[in-house]
C-alpha positions as MATLAB code, in Angstrom:
seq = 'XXXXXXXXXXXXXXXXXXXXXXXXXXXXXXXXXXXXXXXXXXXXXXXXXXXXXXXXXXXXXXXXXXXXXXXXXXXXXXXXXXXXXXXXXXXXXXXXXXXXXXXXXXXXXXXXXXXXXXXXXXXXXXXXXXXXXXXXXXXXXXXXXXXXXXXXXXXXXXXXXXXXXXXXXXXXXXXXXXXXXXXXXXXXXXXXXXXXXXXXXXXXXXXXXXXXXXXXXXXXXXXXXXXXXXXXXXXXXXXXXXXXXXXXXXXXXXXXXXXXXXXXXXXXXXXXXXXXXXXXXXXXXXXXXXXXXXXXXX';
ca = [
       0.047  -21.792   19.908;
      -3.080  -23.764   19.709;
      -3.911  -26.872   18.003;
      -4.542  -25.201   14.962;
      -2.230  -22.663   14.497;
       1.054  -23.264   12.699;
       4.725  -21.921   13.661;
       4.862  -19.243   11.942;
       1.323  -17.436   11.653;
       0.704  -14.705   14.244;
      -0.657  -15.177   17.152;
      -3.518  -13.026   19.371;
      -4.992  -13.485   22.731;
      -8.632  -13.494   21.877;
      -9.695  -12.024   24.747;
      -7.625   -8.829   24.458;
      -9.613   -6.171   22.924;
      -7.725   -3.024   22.944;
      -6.049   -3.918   19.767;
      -9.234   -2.699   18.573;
      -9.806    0.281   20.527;
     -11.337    3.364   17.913;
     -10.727    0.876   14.786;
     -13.428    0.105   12.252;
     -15.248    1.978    9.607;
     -18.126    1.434    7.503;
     -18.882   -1.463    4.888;
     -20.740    0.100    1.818;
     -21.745   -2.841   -0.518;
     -22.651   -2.416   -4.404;
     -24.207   -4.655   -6.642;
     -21.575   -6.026   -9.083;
     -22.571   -4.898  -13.275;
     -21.770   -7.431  -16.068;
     -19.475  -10.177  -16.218;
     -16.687  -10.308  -14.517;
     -13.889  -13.376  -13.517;
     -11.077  -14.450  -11.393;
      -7.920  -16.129  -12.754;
      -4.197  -16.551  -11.827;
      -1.440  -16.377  -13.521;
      -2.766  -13.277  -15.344;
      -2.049  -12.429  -19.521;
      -0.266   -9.338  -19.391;
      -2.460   -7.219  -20.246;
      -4.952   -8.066  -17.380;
      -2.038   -7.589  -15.587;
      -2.077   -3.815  -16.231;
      -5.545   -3.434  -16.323;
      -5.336   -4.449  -12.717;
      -2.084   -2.321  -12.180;
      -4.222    0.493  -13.440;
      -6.647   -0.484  -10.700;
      -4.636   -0.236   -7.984;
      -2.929    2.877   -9.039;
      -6.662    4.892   -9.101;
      -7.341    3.366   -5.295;
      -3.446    4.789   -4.370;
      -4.034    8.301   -5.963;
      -7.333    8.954   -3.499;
      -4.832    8.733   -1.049;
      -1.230    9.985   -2.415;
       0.301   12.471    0.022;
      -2.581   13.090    1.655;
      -1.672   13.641    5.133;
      -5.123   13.982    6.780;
      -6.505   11.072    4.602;
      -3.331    8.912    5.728;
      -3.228   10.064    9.549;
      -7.000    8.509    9.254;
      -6.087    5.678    7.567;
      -3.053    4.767   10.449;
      -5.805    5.316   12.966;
      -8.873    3.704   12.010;
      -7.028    0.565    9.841;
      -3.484   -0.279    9.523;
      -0.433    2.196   11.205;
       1.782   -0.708    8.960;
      -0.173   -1.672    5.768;
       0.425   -4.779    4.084;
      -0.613   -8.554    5.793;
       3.216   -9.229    4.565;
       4.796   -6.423    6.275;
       7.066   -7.275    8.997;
       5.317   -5.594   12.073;
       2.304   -7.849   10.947;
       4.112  -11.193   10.702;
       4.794  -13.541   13.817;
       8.878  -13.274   14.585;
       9.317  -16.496   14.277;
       8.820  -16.330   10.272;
      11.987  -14.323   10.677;
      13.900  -16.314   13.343;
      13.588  -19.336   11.734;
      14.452  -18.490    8.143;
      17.635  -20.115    7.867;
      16.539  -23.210    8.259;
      13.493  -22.568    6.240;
      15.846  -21.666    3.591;
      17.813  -24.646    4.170;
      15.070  -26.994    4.465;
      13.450  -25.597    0.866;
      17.338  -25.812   -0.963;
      17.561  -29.234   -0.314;
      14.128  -29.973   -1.732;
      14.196  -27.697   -4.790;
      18.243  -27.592   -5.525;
      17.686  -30.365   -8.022;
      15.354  -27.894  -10.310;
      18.236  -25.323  -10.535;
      21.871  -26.899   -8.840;
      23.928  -24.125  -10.383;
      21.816  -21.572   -9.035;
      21.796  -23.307   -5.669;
      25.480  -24.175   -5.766;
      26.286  -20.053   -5.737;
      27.384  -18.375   -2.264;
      24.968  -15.481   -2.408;
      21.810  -18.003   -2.846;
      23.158  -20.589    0.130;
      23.443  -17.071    2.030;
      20.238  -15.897    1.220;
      18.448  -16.016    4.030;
      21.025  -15.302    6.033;
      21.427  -11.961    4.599;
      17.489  -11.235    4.348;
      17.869  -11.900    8.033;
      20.394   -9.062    8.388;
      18.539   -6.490    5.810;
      15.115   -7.405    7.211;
      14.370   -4.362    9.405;
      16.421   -1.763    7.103;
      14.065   -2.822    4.013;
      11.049   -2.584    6.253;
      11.774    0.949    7.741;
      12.116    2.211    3.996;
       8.649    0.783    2.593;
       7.109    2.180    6.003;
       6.472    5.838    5.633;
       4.868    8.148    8.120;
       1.973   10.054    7.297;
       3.600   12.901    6.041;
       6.499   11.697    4.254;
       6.527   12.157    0.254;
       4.867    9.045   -1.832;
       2.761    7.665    1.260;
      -0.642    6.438    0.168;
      -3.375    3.902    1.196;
      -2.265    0.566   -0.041;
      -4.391   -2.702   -0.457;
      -2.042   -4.936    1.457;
      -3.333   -7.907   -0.316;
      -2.897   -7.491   -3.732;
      -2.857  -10.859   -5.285;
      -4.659  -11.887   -9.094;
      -7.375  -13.205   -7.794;
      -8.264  -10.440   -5.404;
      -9.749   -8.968   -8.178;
     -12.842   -8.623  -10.310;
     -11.501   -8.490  -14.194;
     -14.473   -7.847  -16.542;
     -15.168  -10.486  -19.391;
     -14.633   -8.036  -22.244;
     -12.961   -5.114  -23.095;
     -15.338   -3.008  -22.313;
     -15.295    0.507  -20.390;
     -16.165   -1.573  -17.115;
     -13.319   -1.481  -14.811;
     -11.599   -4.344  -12.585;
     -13.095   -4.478   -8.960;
     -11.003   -5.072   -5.911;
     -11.320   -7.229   -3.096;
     -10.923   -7.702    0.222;
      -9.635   -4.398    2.384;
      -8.860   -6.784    5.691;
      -4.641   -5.567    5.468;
      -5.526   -1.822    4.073;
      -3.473    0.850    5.649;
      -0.466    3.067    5.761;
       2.391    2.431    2.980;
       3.991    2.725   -0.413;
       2.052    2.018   -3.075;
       5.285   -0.485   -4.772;
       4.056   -3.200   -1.850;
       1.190   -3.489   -3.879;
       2.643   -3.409   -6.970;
       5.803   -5.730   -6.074;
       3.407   -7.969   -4.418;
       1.171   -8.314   -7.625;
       3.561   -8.466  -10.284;
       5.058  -11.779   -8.109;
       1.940  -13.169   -7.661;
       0.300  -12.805  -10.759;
       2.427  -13.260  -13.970;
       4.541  -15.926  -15.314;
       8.383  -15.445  -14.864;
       8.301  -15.188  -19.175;
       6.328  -11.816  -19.530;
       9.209  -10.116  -16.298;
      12.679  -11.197  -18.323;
      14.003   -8.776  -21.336;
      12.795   -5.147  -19.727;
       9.019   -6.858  -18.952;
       9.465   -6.800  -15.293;
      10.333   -2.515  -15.585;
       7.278   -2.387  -18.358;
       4.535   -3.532  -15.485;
       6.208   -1.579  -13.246;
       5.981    1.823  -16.101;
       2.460    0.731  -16.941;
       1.676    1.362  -13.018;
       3.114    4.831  -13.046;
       1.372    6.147  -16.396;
      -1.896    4.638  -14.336;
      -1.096    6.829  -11.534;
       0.362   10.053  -13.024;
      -3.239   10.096  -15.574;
      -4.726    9.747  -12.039;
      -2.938   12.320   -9.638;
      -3.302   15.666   -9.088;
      -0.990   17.816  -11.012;
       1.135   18.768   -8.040;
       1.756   15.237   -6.916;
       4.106   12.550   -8.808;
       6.076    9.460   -8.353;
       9.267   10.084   -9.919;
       9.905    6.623  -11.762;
      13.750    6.480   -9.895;
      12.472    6.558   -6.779;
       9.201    4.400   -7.189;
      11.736    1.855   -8.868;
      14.084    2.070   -5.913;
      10.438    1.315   -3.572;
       9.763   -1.231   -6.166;
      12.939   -3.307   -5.670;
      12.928   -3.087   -1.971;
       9.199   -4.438   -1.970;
       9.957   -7.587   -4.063;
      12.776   -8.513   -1.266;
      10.145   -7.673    1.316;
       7.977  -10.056   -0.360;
      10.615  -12.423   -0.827;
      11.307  -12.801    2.617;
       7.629  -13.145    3.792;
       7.489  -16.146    1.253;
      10.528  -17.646    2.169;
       9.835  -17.443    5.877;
       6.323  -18.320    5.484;
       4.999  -20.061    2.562;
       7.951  -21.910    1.670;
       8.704  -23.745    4.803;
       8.202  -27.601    4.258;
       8.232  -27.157    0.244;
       9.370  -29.431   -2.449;
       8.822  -30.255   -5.862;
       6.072  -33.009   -4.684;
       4.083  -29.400   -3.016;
       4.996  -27.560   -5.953;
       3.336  -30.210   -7.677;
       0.206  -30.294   -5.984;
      -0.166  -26.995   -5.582;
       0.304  -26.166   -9.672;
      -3.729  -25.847  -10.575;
      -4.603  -23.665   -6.969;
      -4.965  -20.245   -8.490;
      -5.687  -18.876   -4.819;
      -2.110  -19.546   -4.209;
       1.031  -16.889   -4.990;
       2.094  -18.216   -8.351;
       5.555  -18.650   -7.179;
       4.525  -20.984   -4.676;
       3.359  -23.312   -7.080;
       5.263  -22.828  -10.278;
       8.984  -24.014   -9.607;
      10.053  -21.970  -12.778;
       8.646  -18.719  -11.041;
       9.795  -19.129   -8.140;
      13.514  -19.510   -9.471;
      12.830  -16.176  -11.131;
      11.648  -15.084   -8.090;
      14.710  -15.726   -6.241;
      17.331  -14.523   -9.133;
      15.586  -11.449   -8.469;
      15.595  -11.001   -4.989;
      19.422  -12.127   -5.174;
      19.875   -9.011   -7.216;
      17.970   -6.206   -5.544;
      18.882   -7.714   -2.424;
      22.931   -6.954   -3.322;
      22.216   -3.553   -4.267;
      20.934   -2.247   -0.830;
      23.471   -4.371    0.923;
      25.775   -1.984   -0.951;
      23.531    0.765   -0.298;
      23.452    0.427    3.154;
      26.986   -0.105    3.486;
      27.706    3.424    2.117;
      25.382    4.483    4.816;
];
């Protein structure tokens, strides 16, 4: 790795170019009307209006097979700068220890929680369920719910105007756009954006229903997302998530980072909120031991 690269962030020879062999498109610019901001953690509501967002740029490309085998071609075969064929294996090799490493510096905001088998297993068993999660948020071009996705959905990736006016939120920054399931974006979002309050009681399910309104208003009337299935995609994208932050963002962590990092609104919220990122485990716990059982059955 050079000086300037870490462990775990992929690594390209520079001089190899066929990577890029009949990738590219075109960049069409547009002047930017009104008043518009960037914030993180998000109010619920902004949260939706930007759930509502993404759910307009997914329907352009819901099932559409020709769109999609474009799309795989010309940008991303595996959308998503978290998915797993996009990350450096190390992230994944090394998790155990990440995981260790992070317990032993955050334990003291939750011992019980830490104290429990299933979280001092964690990343052991992420390790194990790491490629079956994967394969199921990584649909071919013809399979049923494949779309376009962002890849990068995080708060501040978007535009949100000032009022509550007809204008709608803009998105930024295409550079992971590809092939996927629309629930990356959406699992990736609701993590990053919104304080672990507005997900307890049923709120976590209500972003998630506010998505799928947004996208059945938006489809065609022969296409939908049938809310048990996009909830199943849903819970296997928050442990994909989980396990890019845990390999990745969390490694070297403690409350002292959590600390510092608690203004940066650039950065995934629970990677600087210790209370969200407790949530954020609790939850991962529990999807996480439902496809274990899944695939068990299998």
């Amino acid at each position: 790795a050079k000086e300037t690269e870490t462990a775990g962030d992929p690594s390209y020879d520079e001089n190899e170019f066929s990577i890029l062999h009949e990738k590219g498109g075109l960049l069409v610019l547009d002047s930017m009307k009104g008043q518009f901001f960037q914030t993180s953690p998000l109010t619920p509501n902004e949260a939706k209006r930007c759930l509502k967002a993404i759910a307009n740029f997914h329907a352009t490309g819901f099932q559409d097979e020709t769109i999609l085998n474009t799309v795989a071609a010309k940008l991303c075969e595996y959308g998503g700068s978290y998915h797993l064929k996009n990350r450096n294996p190390k992230e994944l090799q090394n998790i155990q220890q990440t995981w260790k490493d992070f317990s032993d510096g955050i334990a003291e905001a939750a011992p019980e929680l830490f104290e429990r088998k299933s979280i001092k297993d964690l990343a052991k068993r992420i390790q194990e369920m790491a490629e079956y999660i994967s394969q199921e948020l990584s649909p071919a071009a013809s399979d049923k719910y494949a779309t376009i996705v962002h890849g990068d959905y995080k708060a501040m990736n978007v535009f949100l105007p000032t009022d509550d006016s007809e204008s709608h939120p803009i998105i930024i920054d295409f550079a992971s756009t590809g092939l996927g399931l629309g629930m990356s974006d959406v699992a990736m979002h609701i993590t990053h954006a919104l304080d672990p309050e507005h997900l307890i009681n049923g709120g976590e399910e209500a972003f998630v229903d506010a998505y799928l309104e947004a996208l059945e208003e938006a489809l065609p009337d022969h296409h939908s997302y049938p809310r048990d299935v996009a909830l199943r995609h849903y819970r296997l994208a928050v442990i994909d998530y989980f396990r890019f932050i845990m390999g990745r963002l969390w490694r070297g962590a403690t409350l002292e980072t959590f600390e510092i990092r608690k203004d940066s609104k650039n950065s995934v919220y629970v990677n600087r909120s210790v209370e969200a990122a407790i949530n954020f485990i609790q939850r991962a716990d529990r999807y996480l031991a439902e496809f274990e059982v899944e695939r068990a059955k299998q």
